[in-house]
Amino acid sequence: MAAHSSRRKSTVGSTSEGSRQRAADAAMENQRKIQGIVSKWGTKDNRGKQEIELENLRKWLASEDGGEPSEDEVSWIVAIANSPHAAQNGRKVRDMARTTILSSDVERALKAWLTYQDAKPQIEKMFEQFDEDKNNRMEKAELRKMLAALNGGIEPSDHELDEVMEEAGSIG
């Protein structure tokens, strides 16, 4: 019984060790992917920092899912990627007139884009369902209904709704 118990501990230890190794391998692969993206699509700015300009960003995003991103999608990715810079400077994302993504922000942009692509069918379905006047805009009353549906029927407060509207407006 003791041998079985020690063998079991060993298995648990190796499983945990294997999980750590897989996580380390995944992180290394992710870093290689980011370096490849920056190498292929990036340019150096006047200070020598690596960045990706809008036109190359558009091409890169298209290469990730095979479809051409809209202007709003590109603007959203730039806003997401640059959001920490806005926060550091005490500004709203919409106030940052950036047209590039720094190489240090490519991972955030990549994660946002891939997550968005995975969720896009559900987002479009929800939008279609709650855009009652079919004007391709989410009006405040429509947004309130959608948020309530996503929150088990509990409507957001006016303050919460205003915050969502402001944030959505700030990132496109």
PDB file of C-alpha atoms in Angstrom:
ATOM      1  CA  MET A   1       0.000   0.000   0.000  1.00  0.00           C
ATOM      2  CA  ALA A   2       2.856   2.373   0.828  1.00  0.00           C
ATOM      3  CA  ALA A   3       4.454   1.684  -2.561  1.00  0.00           C
ATOM      4  CA  HIS A   4       1.186   2.462  -4.294  1.00  0.00           C
ATOM      5  CA  SER A   5       0.829   5.664  -2.293  1.00  0.00           C
ATOM      6  CA  SER A   6       4.367   6.855  -3.144  1.00  0.00           C
ATOM      7  CA  ARG A   7       3.834   5.907  -6.751  1.00  0.00           C
ATOM      8  CA  ARG A   8       0.646   7.912  -6.701  1.00  0.00           C
ATOM      9  CA  LYS A   9       2.427  10.945  -5.265  1.00  0.00           C
ATOM     10  CA  SER A  10       5.037  10.569  -7.951  1.00  0.00           C
ATOM     11  CA  THR A  11       2.342  10.515 -10.610  1.00  0.00           C
ATOM     12  CA  VAL A  12       0.679  13.591  -9.159  1.00  0.00           C
ATOM     13  CA  GLY A  13       4.043  15.338  -9.006  1.00  0.00           C
ATOM     14  CA  SER A  14       4.867  14.436 -12.592  1.00  0.00           C
ATOM     15  CA  THR A  15       1.406  15.496 -13.740  1.00  0.00           C
ATOM     16  CA  SER A  16       1.883  18.857 -12.084  1.00  0.00           C
ATOM     17  CA  GLU A  17       5.375  19.067 -13.539  1.00  0.00           C
ATOM     18  CA  GLY A  18       3.987  18.124 -16.942  1.00  0.00           C
ATOM     19  CA  SER A  19       1.323  20.827 -16.652  1.00  0.00           C
ATOM     20  CA  ARG A  20       3.973  23.415 -15.803  1.00  0.00           C
ATOM     21  CA  GLN A  21       6.057  22.273 -18.753  1.00  0.00           C
ATOM     22  CA  ARG A  22       3.075  22.463 -21.113  1.00  0.00           C
ATOM     23  CA  ALA A  23       2.289  25.962 -19.831  1.00  0.00           C
ATOM     24  CA  ALA A  24       5.927  26.997 -20.309  1.00  0.00           C
ATOM     25  CA  ASP A  25       5.933  25.509 -23.823  1.00  0.00           C
ATOM     26  CA  ALA A  26       2.686  27.319 -24.668  1.00  0.00           C
ATOM     27  CA  ALA A  27       4.077  30.617 -23.367  1.00  0.00           C
ATOM     28  CA  MET A  28       7.234  30.113 -25.423  1.00  0.00           C
ATOM     29  CA  GLU A  29       5.179  29.315 -28.533  1.00  0.00           C
ATOM     30  CA  ASN A  30       3.035  32.386 -27.912  1.00  0.00           C
ATOM     31  CA  GLN A  31       6.168  34.528 -27.630  1.00  0.00           C
ATOM     32  CA  ARG A  32       7.504  33.078 -30.906  1.00  0.00           C
ATOM     33  CA  LYS A  33       4.186  33.871 -32.590  1.00  0.00           C
ATOM     34  CA  ILE A  34       4.268  37.458 -31.326  1.00  0.00           C
ATOM     35  CA  GLN A  35       7.877  37.889 -32.460  1.00  0.00           C
ATOM     36  CA  GLY A  36       6.904  36.536 -35.872  1.00  0.00           C
ATOM     37  CA  ILE A  37       3.994  38.964 -36.116  1.00  0.00           C
ATOM     38  CA  VAL A  38       6.190  41.901 -35.152  1.00  0.00           C
ATOM     39  CA  SER A  39       8.930  40.794 -37.565  1.00  0.00           C
ATOM     40  CA  LYS A  40       6.515  40.392 -40.467  1.00  0.00           C
ATOM     41  CA  TRP A  41       4.181  43.350 -39.910  1.00  0.00           C
ATOM     42  CA  GLY A  42       6.173  45.777 -37.769  1.00  0.00           C
ATOM     43  CA  THR A  43       8.288  48.818 -38.525  1.00  0.00           C
ATOM     44  CA  LYS A  44      10.514  50.980 -36.343  1.00  0.00           C
ATOM     45  CA  ASP A  45       9.327  54.404 -35.241  1.00  0.00           C
ATOM     46  CA  ASN A  46      11.577  57.467 -35.108  1.00  0.00           C
ATOM     47  CA  ARG A  47      12.791  56.425 -31.631  1.00  0.00           C
ATOM     48  CA  GLY A  48      13.672  52.927 -32.789  1.00  0.00           C
ATOM     49  CA  LYS A  49      10.688  51.248 -31.083  1.00  0.00           C
ATOM     50  CA  GLN A  50       8.997  48.446 -32.973  1.00  0.00           C
ATOM     51  CA  GLU A  51       5.365  49.140 -33.866  1.00  0.00           C
ATOM     52  CA  ILE A  52       2.636  47.992 -36.247  1.00  0.00           C
ATOM     53  CA  GLU A  53       0.983  50.709 -38.334  1.00  0.00           C
ATOM     54  CA  LEU A  54      -2.720  50.654 -39.229  1.00  0.00           C
ATOM     55  CA  GLU A  55      -2.359  49.339 -42.765  1.00  0.00           C
ATOM     56  CA  ASN A  56      -0.141  46.481 -41.613  1.00  0.00           C
ATOM     57  CA  LEU A  57      -2.433  45.881 -38.638  1.00  0.00           C
ATOM     58  CA  ARG A  58      -5.351  45.499 -41.048  1.00  0.00           C
ATOM     59  CA  LYS A  59      -3.361  42.985 -43.133  1.00  0.00           C
ATOM     60  CA  TRP A  60      -2.257  41.074 -40.039  1.00  0.00           C
ATOM     61  CA  LEU A  61      -5.811  40.825 -38.668  1.00  0.00           C
ATOM     62  CA  ALA A  62      -7.061  39.625 -42.063  1.00  0.00           C
ATOM     63  CA  SER A  63      -4.365  36.948 -42.097  1.00  0.00           C
ATOM     64  CA  GLU A  64      -5.486  35.673 -38.672  1.00  0.00           C
ATOM     65  CA  ASP A  65      -9.034  34.783 -39.702  1.00  0.00           C
ATOM     66  CA  GLY A  66      -9.111  35.158 -43.461  1.00  0.00           C
ATOM     67  CA  GLY A  67     -11.605  38.037 -43.494  1.00  0.00           C
ATOM     68  CA  GLU A  68     -11.031  41.735 -43.971  1.00  0.00           C
ATOM     69  CA  PRO A  69     -11.634  43.600 -40.684  1.00  0.00           C
ATOM     70  CA  SER A  70     -13.912  46.648 -40.745  1.00  0.00           C
ATOM     71  CA  GLU A  71     -12.654  50.114 -39.814  1.00  0.00           C
ATOM     72  CA  ASP A  72     -14.513  49.815 -36.499  1.00  0.00           C
ATOM     73  CA  GLU A  73     -12.838  46.487 -35.751  1.00  0.00           C
ATOM     74  CA  VAL A  74      -9.381  47.902 -36.497  1.00  0.00           C
ATOM     75  CA  SER A  75     -10.103  50.968 -34.338  1.00  0.00           C
ATOM     76  CA  TRP A  76     -11.315  48.712 -31.536  1.00  0.00           C
ATOM     77  CA  ILE A  77      -8.155  46.594 -31.642  1.00  0.00           C
ATOM     78  CA  VAL A  78      -5.972  49.723 -31.554  1.00  0.00           C
ATOM     79  CA  ALA A  79      -7.992  51.004 -28.582  1.00  0.00           C
ATOM     80  CA  ILE A  80      -7.718  47.685 -26.727  1.00  0.00           C
ATOM     81  CA  ALA A  81      -3.994  47.398 -27.402  1.00  0.00           C
ATOM     82  CA  ASN A  82      -3.348  50.976 -26.326  1.00  0.00           C
ATOM     83  CA  SER A  83      -5.701  51.055 -23.334  1.00  0.00           C
ATOM     84  CA  PRO A  84      -2.928  50.711 -20.709  1.00  0.00           C
ATOM     85  CA  HIS A  85      -1.182  53.748 -22.200  1.00  0.00           C
ATOM     86  CA  ALA A  86      -4.374  55.776 -21.865  1.00  0.00           C
ATOM     87  CA  ALA A  87      -4.801  54.680 -18.255  1.00  0.00           C
ATOM     88  CA  GLN A  88      -1.177  55.529 -17.428  1.00  0.00           C
ATOM     89  CA  ASN A  89      -1.710  59.021 -18.792  1.00  0.00           C
ATOM     90  CA  GLY A  90      -5.077  59.456 -17.057  1.00  0.00           C
ATOM     91  CA  ARG A  91      -6.986  59.713 -20.330  1.00  0.00           C
ATOM     92  CA  LYS A  92      -9.868  57.880 -21.926  1.00  0.00           C
ATOM     93  CA  VAL A  93      -8.999  55.462 -24.712  1.00  0.00           C
ATOM     94  CA  ARG A  94     -10.997  57.529 -27.210  1.00  0.00           C
ATOM     95  CA  ASP A  95      -8.730  60.519 -26.509  1.00  0.00           C
ATOM     96  CA  MET A  96      -5.694  58.654 -27.767  1.00  0.00           C
ATOM     97  CA  ALA A  97      -5.229  59.337 -31.458  1.00  0.00           C
ATOM     98  CA  ARG A  98      -2.865  56.423 -31.948  1.00  0.00           C
ATOM     99  CA  THR A  99      -2.506  54.860 -35.326  1.00  0.00           C
ATOM    100  CA  THR A 100      -0.041  52.174 -34.291  1.00  0.00           C
ATOM    101  CA  ILE A 101       0.346  49.326 -31.854  1.00  0.00           C
ATOM    102  CA  LEU A 102       3.651  49.032 -30.054  1.00  0.00           C
ATOM    103  CA  SER A 103       5.328  45.639 -30.201  1.00  0.00           C
ATOM    104  CA  SER A 104       4.874  45.329 -26.434  1.00  0.00           C
ATOM    105  CA  ASP A 105       1.089  45.494 -26.988  1.00  0.00           C
ATOM    106  CA  VAL A 106       0.794  42.925 -29.783  1.00  0.00           C
ATOM    107  CA  GLU A 107      -0.095  40.106 -27.387  1.00  0.00           C
ATOM    108  CA  ARG A 108      -3.034  42.078 -25.977  1.00  0.00           C
ATOM    109  CA  ALA A 109      -4.210  42.897 -29.517  1.00  0.00           C
ATOM    110  CA  LEU A 110      -3.863  39.266 -30.616  1.00  0.00           C
ATOM    111  CA  LYS A 111      -5.810  37.925 -27.626  1.00  0.00           C
ATOM    112  CA  ALA A 112      -8.555  40.518 -28.114  1.00  0.00           C
ATOM    113  CA  TRP A 113      -8.855  39.767 -31.827  1.00  0.00           C
ATOM    114  CA  LEU A 114      -8.953  35.986 -31.418  1.00  0.00           C
ATOM    115  CA  THR A 115     -11.463  36.225 -28.551  1.00  0.00           C
ATOM    116  CA  TYR A 116     -13.594  38.587 -30.630  1.00  0.00           C
ATOM    117  CA  GLN A 117     -13.469  36.251 -33.630  1.00  0.00           C
ATOM    118  CA  ASP A 118     -14.610  33.339 -31.455  1.00  0.00           C
ATOM    119  CA  ALA A 119     -17.481  35.387 -29.986  1.00  0.00           C
ATOM    120  CA  LYS A 120     -18.424  37.259 -33.167  1.00  0.00           C
ATOM    121  CA  PRO A 121     -21.293  34.936 -34.220  1.00  0.00           C
ATOM    122  CA  GLN A 122     -22.916  35.228 -30.772  1.00  0.00           C
ATOM    123  CA  ILE A 123     -22.337  39.005 -30.703  1.00  0.00           C
ATOM    124  CA  GLU A 124     -23.939  39.427 -34.123  1.00  0.00           C
ATOM    125  CA  LYS A 125     -26.882  37.242 -33.117  1.00  0.00           C
ATOM    126  CA  MET A 126     -27.454  39.248 -29.910  1.00  0.00           C
ATOM    127  CA  PHE A 127     -27.085  42.530 -31.758  1.00  0.00           C
ATOM    128  CA  GLU A 128     -29.587  41.459 -34.416  1.00  0.00           C
ATOM    129  CA  GLN A 129     -32.021  40.301 -31.746  1.00  0.00           C
ATOM    130  CA  PHE A 130     -31.916  43.549 -29.745  1.00  0.00           C
ATOM    131  CA  ASP A 131     -31.488  46.109 -32.565  1.00  0.00           C
ATOM    132  CA  GLU A 132     -35.252  46.477 -32.769  1.00  0.00           C
ATOM    133  CA  ASP A 133     -35.318  49.339 -35.273  1.00  0.00           C
ATOM    134  CA  LYS A 134     -32.678  47.596 -37.453  1.00  0.00           C
ATOM    135  CA  ASN A 135     -30.569  50.756 -37.831  1.00  0.00           C
ATOM    136  CA  ASN A 136     -27.310  48.897 -37.038  1.00  0.00           C
ATOM    137  CA  ARG A 137     -26.881  50.958 -33.872  1.00  0.00           C
ATOM    138  CA  MET A 138     -27.544  49.916 -30.309  1.00  0.00           C
ATOM    139  CA  GLU A 139     -29.761  52.611 -28.815  1.00  0.00           C
ATOM    140  CA  LYS A 140     -29.856  53.064 -25.045  1.00  0.00           C
ATOM    141  CA  ALA A 141     -33.225  51.330 -24.584  1.00  0.00           C
ATOM    142  CA  GLU A 142     -32.105  48.416 -26.772  1.00  0.00           C
ATOM    143  CA  LEU A 143     -28.834  48.114 -24.866  1.00  0.00           C
ATOM    144  CA  ARG A 144     -30.728  48.091 -21.556  1.00  0.00           C
ATOM    145  CA  LYS A 145     -32.816  45.120 -22.767  1.00  0.00           C
ATOM    146  CA  MET A 146     -29.760  43.271 -24.037  1.00  0.00           C
ATOM    147  CA  LEU A 147     -27.824  43.771 -20.799  1.00  0.00           C
ATOM    148  CA  ALA A 148     -30.842  42.608 -18.793  1.00  0.00           C
ATOM    149  CA  ALA A 149     -31.065  39.474 -20.931  1.00  0.00           C
ATOM    150  CA  LEU A 150     -27.358  38.804 -20.341  1.00  0.00           C
ATOM    151  CA  ASN A 151     -27.828  39.368 -16.596  1.00  0.00           C
ATOM    152  CA  GLY A 152     -30.654  36.949 -15.856  1.00  0.00           C
ATOM    153  CA  GLY A 153     -33.392  39.529 -16.389  1.00  0.00           C
ATOM    154  CA  ILE A 154     -31.932  42.120 -14.011  1.00  0.00           C
ATOM    155  CA  GLU A 155     -31.831  45.520 -15.679  1.00  0.00           C
ATOM    156  CA  PRO A 156     -28.726  47.685 -15.285  1.00  0.00           C
ATOM    157  CA  SER A 157     -29.060  50.926 -13.339  1.00  0.00           C
ATOM    158  CA  ASP A 158     -29.027  54.181 -15.290  1.00  0.00           C
ATOM    159  CA  HIS A 159     -25.483  54.774 -14.039  1.00  0.00           C
ATOM    160  CA  GLU A 160     -24.306  51.329 -15.181  1.00  0.00           C
ATOM    161  CA  LEU A 161     -25.979  51.794 -18.533  1.00  0.00           C
ATOM    162  CA  ASP A 162     -24.338  55.203 -18.973  1.00  0.00           C
ATOM    163  CA  GLU A 163     -20.939  53.684 -18.149  1.00  0.00           C
ATOM    164  CA  VAL A 164     -21.407  50.930 -20.743  1.00  0.00           C
ATOM    165  CA  MET A 165     -22.524  53.486 -23.352  1.00  0.00           C
ATOM    166  CA  GLU A 166     -19.533  55.716 -22.576  1.00  0.00           C
ATOM    167  CA  GLU A 167     -17.049  52.849 -22.704  1.00  0.00           C
ATOM    168  CA  ALA A 168     -18.528  51.506 -25.932  1.00  0.00           C
ATOM    169  CA  GLY A 169     -18.314  54.985 -27.427  1.00  0.00           C
ATOM    170  CA  SER A 170     -14.713  55.340 -26.310  1.00  0.00           C
ATOM    171  CA  ILE A 171     -13.541  52.231 -28.137  1.00  0.00           C
ATOM    172  CA  GLY A 172     -15.844  52.366 -31.144  1.00  0.00           C
TER     173      GLY A 172
END
